[in-house]
Short mmCIF file of C-alpha atoms in Angstrom, two decimals:
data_model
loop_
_atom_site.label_atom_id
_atom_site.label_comp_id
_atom_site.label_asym_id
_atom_site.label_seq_id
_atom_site.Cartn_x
_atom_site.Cartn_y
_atom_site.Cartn_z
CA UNK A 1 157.26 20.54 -3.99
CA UNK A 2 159.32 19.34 -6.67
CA UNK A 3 158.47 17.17 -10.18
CA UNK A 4 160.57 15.77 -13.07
CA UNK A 5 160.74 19.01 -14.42
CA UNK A 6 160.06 21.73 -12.40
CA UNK A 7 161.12 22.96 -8.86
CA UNK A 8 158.24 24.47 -6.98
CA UNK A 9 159.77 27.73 -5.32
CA UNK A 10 156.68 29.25 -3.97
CA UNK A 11 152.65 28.97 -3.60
CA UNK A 12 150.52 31.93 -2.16
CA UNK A 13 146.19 31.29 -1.68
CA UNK A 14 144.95 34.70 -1.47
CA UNK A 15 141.43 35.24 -1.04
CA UNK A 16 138.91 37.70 -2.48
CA UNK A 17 135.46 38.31 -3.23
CA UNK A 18 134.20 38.66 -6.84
CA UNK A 19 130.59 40.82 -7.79
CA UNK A 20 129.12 39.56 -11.45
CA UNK A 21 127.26 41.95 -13.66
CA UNK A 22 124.14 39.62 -13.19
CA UNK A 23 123.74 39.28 -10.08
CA UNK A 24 124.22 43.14 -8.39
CA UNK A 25 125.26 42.93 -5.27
CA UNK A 26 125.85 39.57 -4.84
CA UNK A 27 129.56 38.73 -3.63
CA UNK A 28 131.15 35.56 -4.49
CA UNK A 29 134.22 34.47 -2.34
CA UNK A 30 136.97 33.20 -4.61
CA UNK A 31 140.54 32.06 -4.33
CA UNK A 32 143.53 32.83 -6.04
CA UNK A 33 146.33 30.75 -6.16
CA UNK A 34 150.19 32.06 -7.18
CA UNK A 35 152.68 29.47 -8.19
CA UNK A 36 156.24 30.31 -9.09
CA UNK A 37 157.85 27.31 -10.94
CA UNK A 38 161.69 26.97 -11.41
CA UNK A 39 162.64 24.88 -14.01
CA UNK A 40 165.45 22.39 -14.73
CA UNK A 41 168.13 23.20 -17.18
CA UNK A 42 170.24 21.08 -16.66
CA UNK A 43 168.22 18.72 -18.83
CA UNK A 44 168.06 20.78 -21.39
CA UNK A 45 171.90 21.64 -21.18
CA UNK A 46 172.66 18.19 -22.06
CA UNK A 47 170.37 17.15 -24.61
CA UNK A 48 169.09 20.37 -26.78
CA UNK A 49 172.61 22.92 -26.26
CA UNK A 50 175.68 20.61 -25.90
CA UNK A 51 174.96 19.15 -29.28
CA UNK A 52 174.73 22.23 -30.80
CA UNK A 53 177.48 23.72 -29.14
CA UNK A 54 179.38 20.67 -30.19
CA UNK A 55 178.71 21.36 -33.99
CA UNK A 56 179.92 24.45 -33.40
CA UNK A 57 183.38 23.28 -32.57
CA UNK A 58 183.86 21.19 -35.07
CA UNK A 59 182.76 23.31 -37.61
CA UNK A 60 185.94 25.28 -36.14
CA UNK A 61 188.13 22.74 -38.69
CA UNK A 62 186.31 23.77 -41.52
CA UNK A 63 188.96 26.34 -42.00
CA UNK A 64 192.01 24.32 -41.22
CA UNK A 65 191.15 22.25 -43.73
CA UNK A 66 193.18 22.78 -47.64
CA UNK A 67 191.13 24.96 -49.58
CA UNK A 68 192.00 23.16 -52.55
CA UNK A 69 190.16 19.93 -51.07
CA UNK A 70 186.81 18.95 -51.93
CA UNK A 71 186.38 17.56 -48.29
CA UNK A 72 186.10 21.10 -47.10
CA UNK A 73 182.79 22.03 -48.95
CA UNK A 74 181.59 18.35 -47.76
CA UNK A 75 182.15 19.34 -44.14
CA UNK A 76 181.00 22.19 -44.08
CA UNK A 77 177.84 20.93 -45.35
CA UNK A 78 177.66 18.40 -43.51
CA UNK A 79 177.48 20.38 -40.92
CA UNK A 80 174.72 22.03 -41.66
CA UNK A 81 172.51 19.47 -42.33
CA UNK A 82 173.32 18.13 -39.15
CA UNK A 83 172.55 21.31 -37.37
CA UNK A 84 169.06 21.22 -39.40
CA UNK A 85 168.67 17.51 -37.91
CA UNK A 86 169.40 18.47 -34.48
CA UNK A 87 166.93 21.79 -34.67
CA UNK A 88 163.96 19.21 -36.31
CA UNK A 89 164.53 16.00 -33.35
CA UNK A 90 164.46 19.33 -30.67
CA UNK A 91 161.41 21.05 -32.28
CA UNK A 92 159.29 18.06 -30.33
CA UNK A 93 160.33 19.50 -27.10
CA UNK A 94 159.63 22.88 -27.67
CA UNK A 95 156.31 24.88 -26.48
CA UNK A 96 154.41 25.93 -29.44
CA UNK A 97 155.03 29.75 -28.96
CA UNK A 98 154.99 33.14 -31.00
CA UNK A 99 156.81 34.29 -27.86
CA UNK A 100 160.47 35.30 -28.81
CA UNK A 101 162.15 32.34 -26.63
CA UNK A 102 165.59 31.80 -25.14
CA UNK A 103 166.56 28.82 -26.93
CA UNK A 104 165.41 29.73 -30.82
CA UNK A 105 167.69 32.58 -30.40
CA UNK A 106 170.08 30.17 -29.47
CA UNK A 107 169.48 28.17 -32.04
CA UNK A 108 169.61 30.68 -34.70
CA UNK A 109 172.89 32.35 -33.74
CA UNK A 110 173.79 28.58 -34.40
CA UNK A 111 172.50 28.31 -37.81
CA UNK A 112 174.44 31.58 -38.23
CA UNK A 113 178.03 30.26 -37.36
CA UNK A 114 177.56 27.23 -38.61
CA UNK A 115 176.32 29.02 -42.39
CA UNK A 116 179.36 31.14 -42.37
CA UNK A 117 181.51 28.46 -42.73
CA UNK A 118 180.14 27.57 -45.76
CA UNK A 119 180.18 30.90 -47.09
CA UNK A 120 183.81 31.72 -46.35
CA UNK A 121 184.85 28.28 -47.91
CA UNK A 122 182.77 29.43 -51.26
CA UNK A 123 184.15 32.52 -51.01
CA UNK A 124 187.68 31.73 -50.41
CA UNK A 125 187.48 29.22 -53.46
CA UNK A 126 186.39 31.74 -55.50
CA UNK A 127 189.34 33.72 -55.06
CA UNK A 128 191.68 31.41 -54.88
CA UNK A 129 190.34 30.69 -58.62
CA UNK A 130 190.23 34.36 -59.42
CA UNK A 131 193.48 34.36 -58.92
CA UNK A 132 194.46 31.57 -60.52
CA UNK A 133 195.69 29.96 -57.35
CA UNK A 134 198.99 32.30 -56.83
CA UNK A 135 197.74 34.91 -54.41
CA UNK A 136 198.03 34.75 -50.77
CA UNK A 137 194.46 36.33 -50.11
CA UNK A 138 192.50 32.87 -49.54
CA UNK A 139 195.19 31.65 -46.79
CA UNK A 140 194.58 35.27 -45.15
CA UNK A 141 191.22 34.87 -45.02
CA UNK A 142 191.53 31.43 -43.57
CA UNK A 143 193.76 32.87 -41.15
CA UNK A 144 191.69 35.64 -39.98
CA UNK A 145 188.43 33.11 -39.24
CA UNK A 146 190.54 30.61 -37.72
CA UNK A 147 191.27 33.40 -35.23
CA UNK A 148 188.16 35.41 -34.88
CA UNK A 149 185.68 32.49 -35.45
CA UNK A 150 186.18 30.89 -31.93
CA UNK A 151 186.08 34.18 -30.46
CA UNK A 152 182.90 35.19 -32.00
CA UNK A 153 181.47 31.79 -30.77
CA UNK A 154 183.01 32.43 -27.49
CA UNK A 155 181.13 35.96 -26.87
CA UNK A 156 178.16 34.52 -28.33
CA UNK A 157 177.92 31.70 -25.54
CA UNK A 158 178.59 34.39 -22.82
CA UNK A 159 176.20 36.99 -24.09
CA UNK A 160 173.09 34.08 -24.18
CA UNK A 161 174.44 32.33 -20.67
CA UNK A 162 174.43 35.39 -19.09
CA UNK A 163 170.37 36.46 -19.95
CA UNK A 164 169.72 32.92 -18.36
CA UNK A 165 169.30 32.52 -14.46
CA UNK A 166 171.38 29.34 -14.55
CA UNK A 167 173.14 29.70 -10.95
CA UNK A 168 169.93 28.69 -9.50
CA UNK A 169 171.03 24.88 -10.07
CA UNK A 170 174.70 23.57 -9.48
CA UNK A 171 175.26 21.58 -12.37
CA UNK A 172 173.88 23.60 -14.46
CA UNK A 173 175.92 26.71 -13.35
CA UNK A 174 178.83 24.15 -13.65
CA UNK A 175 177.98 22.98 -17.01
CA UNK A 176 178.16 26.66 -18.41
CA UNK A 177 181.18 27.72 -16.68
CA UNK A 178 182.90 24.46 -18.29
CA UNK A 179 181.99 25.33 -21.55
CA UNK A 180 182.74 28.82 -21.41
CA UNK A 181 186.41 27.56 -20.03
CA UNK A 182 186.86 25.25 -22.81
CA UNK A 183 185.66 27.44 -25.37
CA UNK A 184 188.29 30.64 -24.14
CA UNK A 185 191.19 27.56 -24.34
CA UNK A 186 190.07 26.80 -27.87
CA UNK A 187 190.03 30.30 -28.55
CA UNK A 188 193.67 31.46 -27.48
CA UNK A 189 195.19 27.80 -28.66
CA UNK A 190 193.70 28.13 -32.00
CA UNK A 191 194.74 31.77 -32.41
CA UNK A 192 197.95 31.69 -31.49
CA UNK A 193 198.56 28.40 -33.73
CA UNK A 194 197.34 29.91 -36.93
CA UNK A 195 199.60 33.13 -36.48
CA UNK A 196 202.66 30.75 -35.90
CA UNK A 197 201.49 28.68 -38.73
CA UNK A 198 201.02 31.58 -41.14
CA UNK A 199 204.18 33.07 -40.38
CA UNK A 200 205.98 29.91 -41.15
CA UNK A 201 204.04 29.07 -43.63
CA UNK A 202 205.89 28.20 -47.18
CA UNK A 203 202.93 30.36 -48.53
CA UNK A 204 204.01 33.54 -46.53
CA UNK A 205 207.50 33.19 -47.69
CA UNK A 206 207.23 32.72 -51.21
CA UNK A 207 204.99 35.46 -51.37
CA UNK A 208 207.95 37.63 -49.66
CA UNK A 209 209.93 36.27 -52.07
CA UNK A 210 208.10 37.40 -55.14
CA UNK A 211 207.81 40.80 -53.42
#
């Protein structure tokens, strides 16, 4: 009861009669068959989400990077062309819906994270420009996406695993409890770096001592 793909939970033959217009009176026995079909994720996991999810974390770096550097803007587009490439190789493997599907909300909320950082780099080097390089807004903004960035990505990951019936298979429940795990370490290492970092910073200080 089981293919490649799919995991055959159930089948149900229930039979019937059916009357056509034509033919009044007449009864026709017919058959109806119910399948319910389970499928594999763990496939999917692997090949269509992990990469994604991957981009995601390394688009985390994007704002550890000096905003002063001209290899930040070239990450962080990099990044999104690579997410673009990743959504076109997957398209293939997608079911040519209208239906409002699992994994192009998925994908989406990607595209989303993964376009902020390119709009907080071209925003922070605007003001860092503004103001002509002496204020310590851009390093605050840096700071407050390097802590609520992985967050945001964590919630994200829980709010779409959860509308998923992944327990079903055992990798695949232990797939998504791994990356959830990793992602809430990344989270609270990466927040509690940046506040150490920003209040040791030589920035921080030298703007106290203007003050």
């Amino acid at each position: 009861k089981t293919t490649e793909e799919f995991n055959v939970t159930n089948i149900r033959a229930l039979s019937s009669s059916y009357r056509f217009k034509v033919a009044e009176g007449a009864k026709f026995p017919q058959v109806v068959y119910e399948i319910q079909l389970q499928r594999y994720c763990f496939w999917y996991l692997v090949v269509l989400i992990y990469p994604m999810i991957f981009l995601v974390m390394v688009a985390m770096s994007v704002f550890f990077l000096d905003i002063r550097s001209g290899e930040r803007h070239s990450v962080a587009l990099t990044l999104v062309l690579a997410t673009m490439t990743v959504g076109f190789l997957t398209a293939e493997r997608l079911p040519r819906s209208s239906d409002d599907m699992w994994f192009i909300r998925f994908q989406c909320g990607i595209y989303a994270f993964i376009v902020a950082c390119v709009v907080e780099s071209c925003v922070v080097d605007y003001i860092d420009v503004w103001y002509s390089k002496q204020s310590l807004a851009p390093y605050v903004v840096d700071v407050f996406f390097q802590i609520t960035y992985p967050w945001a990505v964590l919630g994200f990951l829980v709010y779409m695993f959860r509308q998923v019936y992944w327990w079903s298979n055992q990798r695949s429940a232990l797939a998504m409890v791994a990356v959830i795990l990793v992602f809430f370490i990344i989270a609270v290492t990466l927040s509690l770096h940046s506040l150490f970092t920003f209040a040791t910073s030589p920035h921080a200080k030298s703007h106290k001592i203007r003050k």
